[in-house]
Short mmCIF file of C-alpha atoms in Angstrom, two decimals:
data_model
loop_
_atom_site.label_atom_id
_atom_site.label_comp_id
_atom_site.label_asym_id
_atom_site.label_seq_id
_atom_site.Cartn_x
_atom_site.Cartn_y
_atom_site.Cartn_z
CA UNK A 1 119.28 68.24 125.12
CA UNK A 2 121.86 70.12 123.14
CA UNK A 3 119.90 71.61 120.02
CA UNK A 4 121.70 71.14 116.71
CA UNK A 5 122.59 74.38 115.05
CA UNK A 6 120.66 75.03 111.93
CA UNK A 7 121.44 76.19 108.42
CA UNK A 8 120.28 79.00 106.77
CA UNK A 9 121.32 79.57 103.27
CA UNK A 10 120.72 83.15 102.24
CA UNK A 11 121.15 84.39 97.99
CA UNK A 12 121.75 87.64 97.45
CA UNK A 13 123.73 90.14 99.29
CA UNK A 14 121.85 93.18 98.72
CA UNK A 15 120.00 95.26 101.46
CA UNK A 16 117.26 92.45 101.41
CA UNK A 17 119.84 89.56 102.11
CA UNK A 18 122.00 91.48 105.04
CA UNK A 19 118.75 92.22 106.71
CA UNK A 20 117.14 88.52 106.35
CA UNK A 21 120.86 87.47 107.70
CA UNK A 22 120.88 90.09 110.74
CA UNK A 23 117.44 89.47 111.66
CA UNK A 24 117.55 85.12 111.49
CA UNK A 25 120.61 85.76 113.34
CA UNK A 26 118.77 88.06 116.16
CA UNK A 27 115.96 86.13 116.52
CA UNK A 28 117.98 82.56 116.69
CA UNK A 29 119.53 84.39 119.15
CA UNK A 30 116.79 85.57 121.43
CA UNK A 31 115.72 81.47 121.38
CA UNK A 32 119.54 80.81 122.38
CA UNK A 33 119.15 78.36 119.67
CA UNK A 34 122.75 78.06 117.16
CA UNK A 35 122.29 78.86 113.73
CA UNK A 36 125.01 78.96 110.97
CA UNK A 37 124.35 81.35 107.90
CA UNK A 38 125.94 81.82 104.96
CA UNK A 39 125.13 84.42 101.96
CA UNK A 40 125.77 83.58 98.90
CA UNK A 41 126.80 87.19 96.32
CA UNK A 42 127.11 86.86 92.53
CA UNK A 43 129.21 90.02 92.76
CA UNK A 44 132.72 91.35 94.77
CA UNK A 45 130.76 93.60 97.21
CA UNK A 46 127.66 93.55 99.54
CA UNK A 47 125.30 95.65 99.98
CA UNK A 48 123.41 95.68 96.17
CA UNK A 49 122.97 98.83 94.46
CA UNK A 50 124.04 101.08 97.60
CA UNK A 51 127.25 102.51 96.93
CA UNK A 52 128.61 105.46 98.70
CA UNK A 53 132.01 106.77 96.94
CA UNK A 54 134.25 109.13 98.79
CA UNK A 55 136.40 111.48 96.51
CA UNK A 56 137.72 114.66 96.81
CA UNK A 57 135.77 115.73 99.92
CA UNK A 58 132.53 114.80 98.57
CA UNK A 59 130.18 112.18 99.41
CA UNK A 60 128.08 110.72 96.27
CA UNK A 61 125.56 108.13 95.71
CA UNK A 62 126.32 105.92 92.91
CA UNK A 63 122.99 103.88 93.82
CA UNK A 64 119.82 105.03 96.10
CA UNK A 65 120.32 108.25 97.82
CA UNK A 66 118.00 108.30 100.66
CA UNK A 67 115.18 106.70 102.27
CA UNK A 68 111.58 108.13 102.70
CA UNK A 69 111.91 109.24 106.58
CA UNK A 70 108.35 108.10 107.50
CA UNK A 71 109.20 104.19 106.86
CA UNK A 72 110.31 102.39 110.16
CA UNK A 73 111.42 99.42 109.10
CA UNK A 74 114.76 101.28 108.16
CA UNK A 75 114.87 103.59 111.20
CA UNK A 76 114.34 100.45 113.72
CA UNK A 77 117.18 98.84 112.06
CA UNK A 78 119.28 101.71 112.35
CA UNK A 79 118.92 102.12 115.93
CA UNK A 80 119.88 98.33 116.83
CA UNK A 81 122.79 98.51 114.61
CA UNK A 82 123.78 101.96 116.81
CA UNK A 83 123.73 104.25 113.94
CA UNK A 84 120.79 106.50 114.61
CA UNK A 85 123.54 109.73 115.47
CA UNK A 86 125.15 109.33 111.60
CA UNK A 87 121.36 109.97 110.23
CA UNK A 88 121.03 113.49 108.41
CA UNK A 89 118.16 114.84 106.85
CA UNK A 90 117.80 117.39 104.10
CA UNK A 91 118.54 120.83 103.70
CA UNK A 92 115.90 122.88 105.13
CA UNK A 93 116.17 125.37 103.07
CA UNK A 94 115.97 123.20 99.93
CA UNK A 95 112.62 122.52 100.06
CA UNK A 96 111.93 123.63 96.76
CA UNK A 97 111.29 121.15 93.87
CA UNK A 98 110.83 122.17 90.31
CA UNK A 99 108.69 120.46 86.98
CA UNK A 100 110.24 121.18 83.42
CA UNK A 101 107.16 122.63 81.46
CA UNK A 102 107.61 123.45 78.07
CA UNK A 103 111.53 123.75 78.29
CA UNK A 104 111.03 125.86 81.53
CA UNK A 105 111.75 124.89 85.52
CA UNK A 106 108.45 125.43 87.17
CA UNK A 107 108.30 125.40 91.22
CA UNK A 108 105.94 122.38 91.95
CA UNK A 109 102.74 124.28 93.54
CA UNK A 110 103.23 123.79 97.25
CA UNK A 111 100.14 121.44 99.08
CA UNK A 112 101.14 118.46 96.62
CA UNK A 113 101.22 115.34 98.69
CA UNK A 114 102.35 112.27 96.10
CA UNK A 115 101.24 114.86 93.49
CA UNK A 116 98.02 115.49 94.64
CA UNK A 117 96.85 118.64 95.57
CA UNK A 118 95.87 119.80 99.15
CA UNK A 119 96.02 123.43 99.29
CA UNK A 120 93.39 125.23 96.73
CA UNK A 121 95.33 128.31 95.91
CA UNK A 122 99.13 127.47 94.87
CA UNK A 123 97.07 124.76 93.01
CA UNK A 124 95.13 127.33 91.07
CA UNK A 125 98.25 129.53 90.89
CA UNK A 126 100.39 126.91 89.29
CA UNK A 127 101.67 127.79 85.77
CA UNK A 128 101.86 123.87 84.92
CA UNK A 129 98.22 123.80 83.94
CA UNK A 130 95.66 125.50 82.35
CA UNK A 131 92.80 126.79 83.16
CA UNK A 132 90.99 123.75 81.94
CA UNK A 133 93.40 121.47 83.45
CA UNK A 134 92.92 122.94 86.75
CA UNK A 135 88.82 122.78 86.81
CA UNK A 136 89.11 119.15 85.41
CA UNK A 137 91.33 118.52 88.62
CA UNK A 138 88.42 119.79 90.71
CA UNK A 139 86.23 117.39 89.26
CA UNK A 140 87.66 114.45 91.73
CA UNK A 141 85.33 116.47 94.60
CA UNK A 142 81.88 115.40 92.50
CA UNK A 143 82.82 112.35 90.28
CA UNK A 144 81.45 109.30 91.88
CA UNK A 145 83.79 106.47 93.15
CA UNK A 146 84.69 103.43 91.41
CA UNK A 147 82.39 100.28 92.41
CA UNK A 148 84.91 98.10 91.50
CA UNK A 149 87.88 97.50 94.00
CA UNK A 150 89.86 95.67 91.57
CA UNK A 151 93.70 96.76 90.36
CA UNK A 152 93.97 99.30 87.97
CA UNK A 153 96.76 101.35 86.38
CA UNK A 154 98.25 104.42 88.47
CA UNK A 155 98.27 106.52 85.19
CA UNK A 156 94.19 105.12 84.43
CA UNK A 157 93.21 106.14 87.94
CA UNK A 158 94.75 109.67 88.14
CA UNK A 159 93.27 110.22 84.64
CA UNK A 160 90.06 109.14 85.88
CA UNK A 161 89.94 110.81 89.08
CA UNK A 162 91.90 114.33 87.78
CA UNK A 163 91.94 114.33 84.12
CA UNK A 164 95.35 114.15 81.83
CA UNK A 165 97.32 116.98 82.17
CA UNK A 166 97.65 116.68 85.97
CA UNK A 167 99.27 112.94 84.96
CA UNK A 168 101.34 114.24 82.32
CA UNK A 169 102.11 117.50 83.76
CA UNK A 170 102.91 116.86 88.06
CA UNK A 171 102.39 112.98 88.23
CA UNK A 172 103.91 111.46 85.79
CA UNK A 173 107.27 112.61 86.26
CA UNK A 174 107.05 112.73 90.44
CA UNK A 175 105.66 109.36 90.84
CA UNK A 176 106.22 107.19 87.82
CA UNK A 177 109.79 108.48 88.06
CA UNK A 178 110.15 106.66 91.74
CA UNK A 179 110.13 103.34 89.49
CA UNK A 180 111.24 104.83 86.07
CA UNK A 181 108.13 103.25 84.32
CA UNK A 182 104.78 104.04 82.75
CA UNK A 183 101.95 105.27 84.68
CA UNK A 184 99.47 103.46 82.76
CA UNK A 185 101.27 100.25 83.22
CA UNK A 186 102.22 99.91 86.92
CA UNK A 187 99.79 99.02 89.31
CA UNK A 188 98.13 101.09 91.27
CA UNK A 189 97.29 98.25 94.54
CA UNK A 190 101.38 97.94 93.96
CA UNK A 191 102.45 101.44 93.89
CA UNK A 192 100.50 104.01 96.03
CA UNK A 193 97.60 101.54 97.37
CA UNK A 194 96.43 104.84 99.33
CA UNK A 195 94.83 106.61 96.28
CA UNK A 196 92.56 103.63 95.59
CA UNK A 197 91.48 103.63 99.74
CA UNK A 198 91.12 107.61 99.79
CA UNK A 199 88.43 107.11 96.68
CA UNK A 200 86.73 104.23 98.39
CA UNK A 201 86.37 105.87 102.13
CA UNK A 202 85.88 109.20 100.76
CA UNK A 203 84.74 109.55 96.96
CA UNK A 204 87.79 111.94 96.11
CA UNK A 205 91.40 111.27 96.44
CA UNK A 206 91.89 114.97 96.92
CA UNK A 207 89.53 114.91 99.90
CA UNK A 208 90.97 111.49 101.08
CA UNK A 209 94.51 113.06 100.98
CA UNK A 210 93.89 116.19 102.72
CA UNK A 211 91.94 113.84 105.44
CA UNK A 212 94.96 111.50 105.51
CA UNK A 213 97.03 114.72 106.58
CA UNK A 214 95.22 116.37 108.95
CA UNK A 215 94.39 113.18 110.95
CA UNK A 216 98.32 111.92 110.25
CA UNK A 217 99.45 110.80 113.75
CA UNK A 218 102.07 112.47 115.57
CA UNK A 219 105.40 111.18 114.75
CA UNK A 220 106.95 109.73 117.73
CA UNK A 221 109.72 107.15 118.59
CA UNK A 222 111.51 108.71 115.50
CA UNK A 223 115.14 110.43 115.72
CA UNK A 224 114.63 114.40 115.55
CA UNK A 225 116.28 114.43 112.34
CA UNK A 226 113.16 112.42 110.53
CA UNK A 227 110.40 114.99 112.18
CA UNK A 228 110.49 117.41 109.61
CA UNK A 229 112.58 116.35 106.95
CA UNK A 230 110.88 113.58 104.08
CA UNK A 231 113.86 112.17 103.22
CA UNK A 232 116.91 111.00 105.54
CA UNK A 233 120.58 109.45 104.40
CA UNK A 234 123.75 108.99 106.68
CA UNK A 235 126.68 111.69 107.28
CA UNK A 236 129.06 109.23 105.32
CA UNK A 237 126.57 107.83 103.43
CA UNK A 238 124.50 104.93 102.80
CA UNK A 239 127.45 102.82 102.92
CA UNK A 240 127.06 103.65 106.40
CA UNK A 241 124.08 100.99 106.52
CA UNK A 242 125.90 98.25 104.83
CA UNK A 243 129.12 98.64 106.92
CA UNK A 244 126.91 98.58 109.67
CA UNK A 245 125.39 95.20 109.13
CA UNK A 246 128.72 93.25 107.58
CA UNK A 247 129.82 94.26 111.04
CA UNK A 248 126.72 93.08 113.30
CA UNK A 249 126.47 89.23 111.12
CA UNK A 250 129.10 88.08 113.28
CA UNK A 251 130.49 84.36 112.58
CA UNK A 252 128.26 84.62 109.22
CA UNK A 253 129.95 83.26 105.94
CA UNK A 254 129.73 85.83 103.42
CA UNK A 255 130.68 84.35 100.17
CA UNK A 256 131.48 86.34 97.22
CA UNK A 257 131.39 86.02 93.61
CA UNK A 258 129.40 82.84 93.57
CA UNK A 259 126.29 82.17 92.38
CA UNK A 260 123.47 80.10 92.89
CA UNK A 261 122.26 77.40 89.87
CA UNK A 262 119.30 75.89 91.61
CA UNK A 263 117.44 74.73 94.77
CA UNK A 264 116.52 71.06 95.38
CA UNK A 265 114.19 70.00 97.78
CA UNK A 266 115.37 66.55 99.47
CA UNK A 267 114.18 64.40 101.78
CA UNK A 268 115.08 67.28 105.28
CA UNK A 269 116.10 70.44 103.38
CA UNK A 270 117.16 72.10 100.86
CA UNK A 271 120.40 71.35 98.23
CA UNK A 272 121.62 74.37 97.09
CA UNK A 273 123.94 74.13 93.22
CA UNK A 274 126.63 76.63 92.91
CA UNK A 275 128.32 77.64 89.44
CA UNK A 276 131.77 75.71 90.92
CA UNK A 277 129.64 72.57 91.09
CA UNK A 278 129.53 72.50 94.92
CA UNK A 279 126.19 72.87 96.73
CA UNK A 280 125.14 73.39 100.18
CA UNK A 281 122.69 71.44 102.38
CA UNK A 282 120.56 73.97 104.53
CA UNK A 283 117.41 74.06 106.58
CA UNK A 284 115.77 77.13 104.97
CA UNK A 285 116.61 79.26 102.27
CA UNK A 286 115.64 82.57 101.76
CA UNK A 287 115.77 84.18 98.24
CA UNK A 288 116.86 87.79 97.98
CA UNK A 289 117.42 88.13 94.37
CA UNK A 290 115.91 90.03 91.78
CA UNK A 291 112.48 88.06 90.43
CA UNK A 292 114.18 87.32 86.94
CA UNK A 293 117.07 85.67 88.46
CA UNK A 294 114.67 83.68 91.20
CA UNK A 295 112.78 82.14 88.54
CA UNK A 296 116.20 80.82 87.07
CA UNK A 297 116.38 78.53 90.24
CA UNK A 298 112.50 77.23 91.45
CA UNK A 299 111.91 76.60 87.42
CA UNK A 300 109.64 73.40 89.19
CA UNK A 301 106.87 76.16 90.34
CA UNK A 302 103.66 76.38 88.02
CA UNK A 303 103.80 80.26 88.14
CA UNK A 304 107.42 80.65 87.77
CA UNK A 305 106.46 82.51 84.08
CA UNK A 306 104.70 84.81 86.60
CA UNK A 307 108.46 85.69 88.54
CA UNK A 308 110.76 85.89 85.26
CA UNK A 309 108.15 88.08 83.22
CA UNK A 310 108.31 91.08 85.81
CA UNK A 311 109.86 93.83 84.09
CA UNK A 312 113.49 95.22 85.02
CA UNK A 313 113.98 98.51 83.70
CA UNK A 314 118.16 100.03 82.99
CA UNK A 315 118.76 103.09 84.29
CA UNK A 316 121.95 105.18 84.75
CA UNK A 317 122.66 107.92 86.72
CA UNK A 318 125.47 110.89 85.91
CA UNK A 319 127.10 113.10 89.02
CA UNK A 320 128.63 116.24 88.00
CA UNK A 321 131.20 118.38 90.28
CA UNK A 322 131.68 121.94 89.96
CA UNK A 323 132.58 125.29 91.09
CA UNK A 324 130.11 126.54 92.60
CA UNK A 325 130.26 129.98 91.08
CA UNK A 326 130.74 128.76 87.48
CA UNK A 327 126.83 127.36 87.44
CA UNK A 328 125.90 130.40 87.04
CA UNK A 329 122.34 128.91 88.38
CA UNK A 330 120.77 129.40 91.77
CA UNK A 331 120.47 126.21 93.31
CA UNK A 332 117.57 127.05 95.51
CA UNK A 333 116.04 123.89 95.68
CA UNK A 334 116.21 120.49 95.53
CA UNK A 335 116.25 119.95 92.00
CA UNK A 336 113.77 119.11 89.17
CA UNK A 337 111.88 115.96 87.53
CA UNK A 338 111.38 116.10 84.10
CA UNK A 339 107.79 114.69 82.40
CA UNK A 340 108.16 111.97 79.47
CA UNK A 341 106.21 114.65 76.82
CA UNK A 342 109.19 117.01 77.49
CA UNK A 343 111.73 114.47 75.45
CA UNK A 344 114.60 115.17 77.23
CA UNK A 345 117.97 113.13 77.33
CA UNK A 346 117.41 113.47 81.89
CA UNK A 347 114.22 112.19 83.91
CA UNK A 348 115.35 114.32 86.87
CA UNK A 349 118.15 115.92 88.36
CA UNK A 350 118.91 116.51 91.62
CA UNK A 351 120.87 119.64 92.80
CA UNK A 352 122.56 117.25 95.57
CA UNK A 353 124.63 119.53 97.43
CA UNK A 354 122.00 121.99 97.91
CA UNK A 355 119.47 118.89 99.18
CA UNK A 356 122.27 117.44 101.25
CA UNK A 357 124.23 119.87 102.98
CA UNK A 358 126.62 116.84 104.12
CA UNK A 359 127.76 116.04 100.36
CA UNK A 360 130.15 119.02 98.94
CA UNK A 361 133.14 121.16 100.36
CA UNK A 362 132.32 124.49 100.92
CA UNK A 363 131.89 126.56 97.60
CA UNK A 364 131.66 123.22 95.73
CA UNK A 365 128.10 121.93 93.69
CA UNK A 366 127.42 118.27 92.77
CA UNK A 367 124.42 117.77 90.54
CA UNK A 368 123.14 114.34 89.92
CA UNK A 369 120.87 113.21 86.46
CA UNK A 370 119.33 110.35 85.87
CA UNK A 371 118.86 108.68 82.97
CA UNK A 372 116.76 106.14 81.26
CA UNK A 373 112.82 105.01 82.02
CA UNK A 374 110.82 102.50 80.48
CA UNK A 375 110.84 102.21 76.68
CA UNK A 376 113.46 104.59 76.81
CA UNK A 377 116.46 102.76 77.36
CA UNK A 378 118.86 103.89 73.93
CA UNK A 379 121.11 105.15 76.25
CA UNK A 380 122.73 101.71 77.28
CA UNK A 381 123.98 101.57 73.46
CA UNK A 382 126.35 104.78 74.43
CA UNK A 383 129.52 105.17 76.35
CA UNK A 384 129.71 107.29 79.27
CA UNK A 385 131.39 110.40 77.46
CA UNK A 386 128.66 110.49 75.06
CA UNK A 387 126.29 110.09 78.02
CA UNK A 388 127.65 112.43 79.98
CA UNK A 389 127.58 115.08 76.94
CA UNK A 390 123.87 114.56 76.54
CA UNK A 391 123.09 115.29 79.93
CA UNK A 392 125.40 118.54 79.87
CA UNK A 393 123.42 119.89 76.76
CA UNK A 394 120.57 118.96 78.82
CA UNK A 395 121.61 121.05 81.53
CA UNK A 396 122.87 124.13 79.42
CA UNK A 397 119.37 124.07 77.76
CA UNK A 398 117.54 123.56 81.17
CA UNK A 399 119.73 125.71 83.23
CA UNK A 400 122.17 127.59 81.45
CA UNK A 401 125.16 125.59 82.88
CA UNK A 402 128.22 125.69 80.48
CA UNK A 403 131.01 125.43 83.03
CA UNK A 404 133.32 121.84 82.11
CA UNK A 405 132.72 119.67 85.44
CA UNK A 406 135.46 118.94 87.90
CA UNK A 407 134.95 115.57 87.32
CA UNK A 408 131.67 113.04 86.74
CA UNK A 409 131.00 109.50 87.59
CA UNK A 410 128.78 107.20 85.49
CA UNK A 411 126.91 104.44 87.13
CA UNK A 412 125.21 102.13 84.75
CA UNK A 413 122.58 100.03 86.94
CA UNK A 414 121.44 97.69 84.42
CA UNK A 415 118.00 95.74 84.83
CA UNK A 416 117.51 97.26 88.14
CA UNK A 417 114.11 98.61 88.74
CA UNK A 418 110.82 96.21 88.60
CA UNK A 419 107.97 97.10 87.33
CA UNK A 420 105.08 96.20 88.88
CA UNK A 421 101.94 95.28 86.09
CA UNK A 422 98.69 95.31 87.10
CA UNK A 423 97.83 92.57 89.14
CA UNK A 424 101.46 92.62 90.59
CA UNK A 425 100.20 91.73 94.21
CA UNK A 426 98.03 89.21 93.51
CA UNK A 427 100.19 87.38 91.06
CA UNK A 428 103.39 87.57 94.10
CA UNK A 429 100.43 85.87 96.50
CA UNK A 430 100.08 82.79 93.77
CA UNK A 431 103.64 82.41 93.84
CA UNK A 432 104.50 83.04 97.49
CA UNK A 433 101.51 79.89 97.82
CA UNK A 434 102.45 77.95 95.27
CA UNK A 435 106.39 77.76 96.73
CA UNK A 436 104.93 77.40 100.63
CA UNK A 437 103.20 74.37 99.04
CA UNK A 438 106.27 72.57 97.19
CA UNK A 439 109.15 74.32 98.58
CA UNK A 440 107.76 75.01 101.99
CA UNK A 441 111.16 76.73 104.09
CA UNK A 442 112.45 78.97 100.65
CA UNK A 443 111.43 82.63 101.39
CA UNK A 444 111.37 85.23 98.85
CA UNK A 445 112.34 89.17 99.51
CA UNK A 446 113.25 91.75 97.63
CA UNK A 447 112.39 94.48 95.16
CA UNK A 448 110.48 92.55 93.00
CA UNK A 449 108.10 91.90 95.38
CA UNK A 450 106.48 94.39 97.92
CA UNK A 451 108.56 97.75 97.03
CA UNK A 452 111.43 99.36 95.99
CA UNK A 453 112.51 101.45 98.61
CA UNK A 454 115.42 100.55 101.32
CA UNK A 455 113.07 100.41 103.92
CA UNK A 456 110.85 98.18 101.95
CA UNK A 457 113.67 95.48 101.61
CA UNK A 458 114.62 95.34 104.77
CA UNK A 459 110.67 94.83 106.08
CA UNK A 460 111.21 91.96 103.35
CA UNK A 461 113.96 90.62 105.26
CA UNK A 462 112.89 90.94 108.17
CA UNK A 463 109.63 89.38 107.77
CA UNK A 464 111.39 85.99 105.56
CA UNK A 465 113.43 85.83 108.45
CA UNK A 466 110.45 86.18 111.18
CA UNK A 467 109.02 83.22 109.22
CA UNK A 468 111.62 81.20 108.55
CA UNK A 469 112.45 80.85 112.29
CA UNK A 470 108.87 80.36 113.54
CA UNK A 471 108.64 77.47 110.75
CA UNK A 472 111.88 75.99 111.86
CA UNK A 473 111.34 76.25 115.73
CA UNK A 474 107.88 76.03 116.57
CA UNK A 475 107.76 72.32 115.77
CA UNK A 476 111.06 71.40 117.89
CA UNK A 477 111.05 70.54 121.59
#
């Protein structure tokens, strides 16, 4: 019996949407059973926030910049799309990262892993604490562990566990910055679930992280580049990625510059309402949008407040070129993060050609700030001259750079990172069950969800897409 092929109806064509799209496609496939999918983009492009920009010789990120090396899901994908050769990993001799203190670049103490230390004596050498900072850190080895194994905030456990100034001083700025928000707001189950299991097993997360990397597996079925290098991109950039999918989703519709209204259930499927007052009929739908705007179309769910109350921070971020020998500033690392009690203009700033050897010509240096963090998002009230003359008095304060840029780009990403409150991951689990119960077949991924990261959308897409097939095959003959 000839199977009849079905529809899939995928919104969003960010990295979460390609991915759900490439991987219903691969694993219809592997059943030999047809499937017709379409994507539905509110925007011109694909591909979401990634956005390489070639210009002048130089490679630059307008969105994400890399991917954390150690996460598969990303890696897998980029071998069965035959990219793995066009991965490149960071300078070697960047390894470097500096802390603004007081107005001053600090080298982050080496033996931090996620801000926590793991080597005693740069830790006691650092100039980014005091004395009493430093023996309130130690007090993580004796302080008993929590008895509760509920959520908590990131910032309230690192307090807890090693005191304030290691938050305001190291953590704030290198993890908080990963999601521009407030330490003592995100959660910490949400965010880096491993402190919380390093207390329970071990009853110090300074103990539990230095066990975590001695017993650390070997690394193996990686590419070389990822084995010693924590952050990997593409020669041509992450463009690279997107290109790379558009291309594999043969005989899938991509339609652009529509968007989605709303999602009916009917009596077999799904009705889907566009803004041109057409709809689609599919199968399954799988919903890779930002949380805000999937509320806006499952308003029928009992915990949709839950979805459109997530946080969306605005952030921007400014890329400078110059002459290399105008800086007049070693770029010997890979650049700085800046703590919210500093009350700068910047949260960070990446010396990218120094970090990526791949991104400048010869004799060239592209910097890139970011801008904007949670309740600190003024900036979006300015235009991109007066933006980009904040973050050059930045710099000349910061490091001494007075040279007029080649030429900058301003990329405004408005509403772009979630924030995840505490309680994030329980909340997602009463929506995720309240939608398998009325809307059974409509998927979420994304974000908003289960991580920000590149490789954590595309796990998110993968996995919709691993259970939308199983739900829409394992009934049929």
């Amino acid at each position: 019996m000839e199977r009849q092929p079905k529809q899939i109806i995928i919104l969003g064509g960010g990295i979460s949407g390609l991915s759900a799209a490439f991987y219903v496609q691969k694993f219809f496939g592997e059943l030999k059973w047809p499937v017709e999918i379409t994507i539905i983009e509110q925007s011109d492009t694909f591909g979401g926030k990634i956005n390489t920009l070639h210009k002048e010789g130089y490679v630059i990120e307008k969105g994400p910049d890399s991917f954390l090396a150690r996460k598969t899901p990303i890696i897998e994908l980029t071998r069965e799309l035959g990219l793995e050769d066009q991965l490149v990993a960071t300078n070697p001799q960047a390894k470097k990262t500096y802390i603004l203190h007081r107005g001053r670049l600090h080298r982050m103490p080496p033996g931090l892993v996620l801000g926590i230390p793991t080597q005693i004596t740069p830790f006691m050498k650092t100039s980014l604490l005091s004395i009493k900072g430093k023996i309130r850190a130690g007090f993580d080895l004796f302080l008993p562990r929590r008895k509760q194994v509920s959520d908590e905030s990131l910032g309230g456990f690192l307090k807890r566990r090693l005191g304030k100034e290691v938050v305001d001083h190291i953590a704030e700025p290198l993890l908080a910055g990963i999601y521009a928000g407030d330490t003592f707001k995100l959660s910490l189950q949400a965010t880096f679930p491993q402190f919380q299991a390093a207390e329970q097993k071990h009853g110090s997360v300074i103990m539990g992280m230095l066990a975590n990397k001695k017993n650390a597996p070997s690394i193996t079925n990686v590419p070389p580049q990822a084995k010693n290098s924590l952050f990997l991109s593409y020669r041509n950039g992450l463009q690279t990625l997107v290109d790379g999918l558009i291309a594999a989703l043969e005989g899938v519709k991509l339609r652009s510059q529509e968007t989605a209204m709303g999602i009916l259930a009917k009596k077999e499927g799904y009705e889907i309402k566009l803004t041109n007052e057409s709809t689609l009929t599919a199968d399954a739908v799988i919903v890779a949008l930002p949380a805000y705007a999937a509320a806006k179309l499952i308003p029928q769910l009992p915990s949709v407040s839950t979805l459109a109350s997530i946080p969306y921070v605005s952030v921007a971020n400014v890329i400078l070129a110059f002459d290399y020998a105008s800086l007049g500033h070693d770029l010997d690392g890979s650049g700085f993060v800046v703590p919210r009690k500093e009350g700068r203009f910047i949260t960070a700033c990446t010396w990218t050609s120094a970090k990526w050897q791949h991104t400048a010509p010869m004799e060239k240096a592209l910097l890139r700030c970011y801008v904007g963090r949670s309740e600190e998002e003024g900036w979006t009230a300015l235009s991109d001259q007066e933006i980009v003359e904040r973050v050059r008095e930045d710099l000349r304060q910061l490091m001494g750079i007075t040279a007029e840029p080649l030429f900058y780009e301003v990329t405004r990403l408005l509403h772009s990172m979630p924030q995840y409150p505490i309680g994030h991951l329980q909340n997602i689990q009463q929506v995720r069950d309240e939608l398998a119960a009325l809307m059974p077949r409509v998927y979420l991924a994304g974000a908003g969800y289960h991580g920000v990261g590149l490789p954590d959308c595309i796990q998110q897409g993968k996995e919709a897409a691993q259970q939308l097939v199983i739900s829409l095959t394992e009934a049929a003959p």
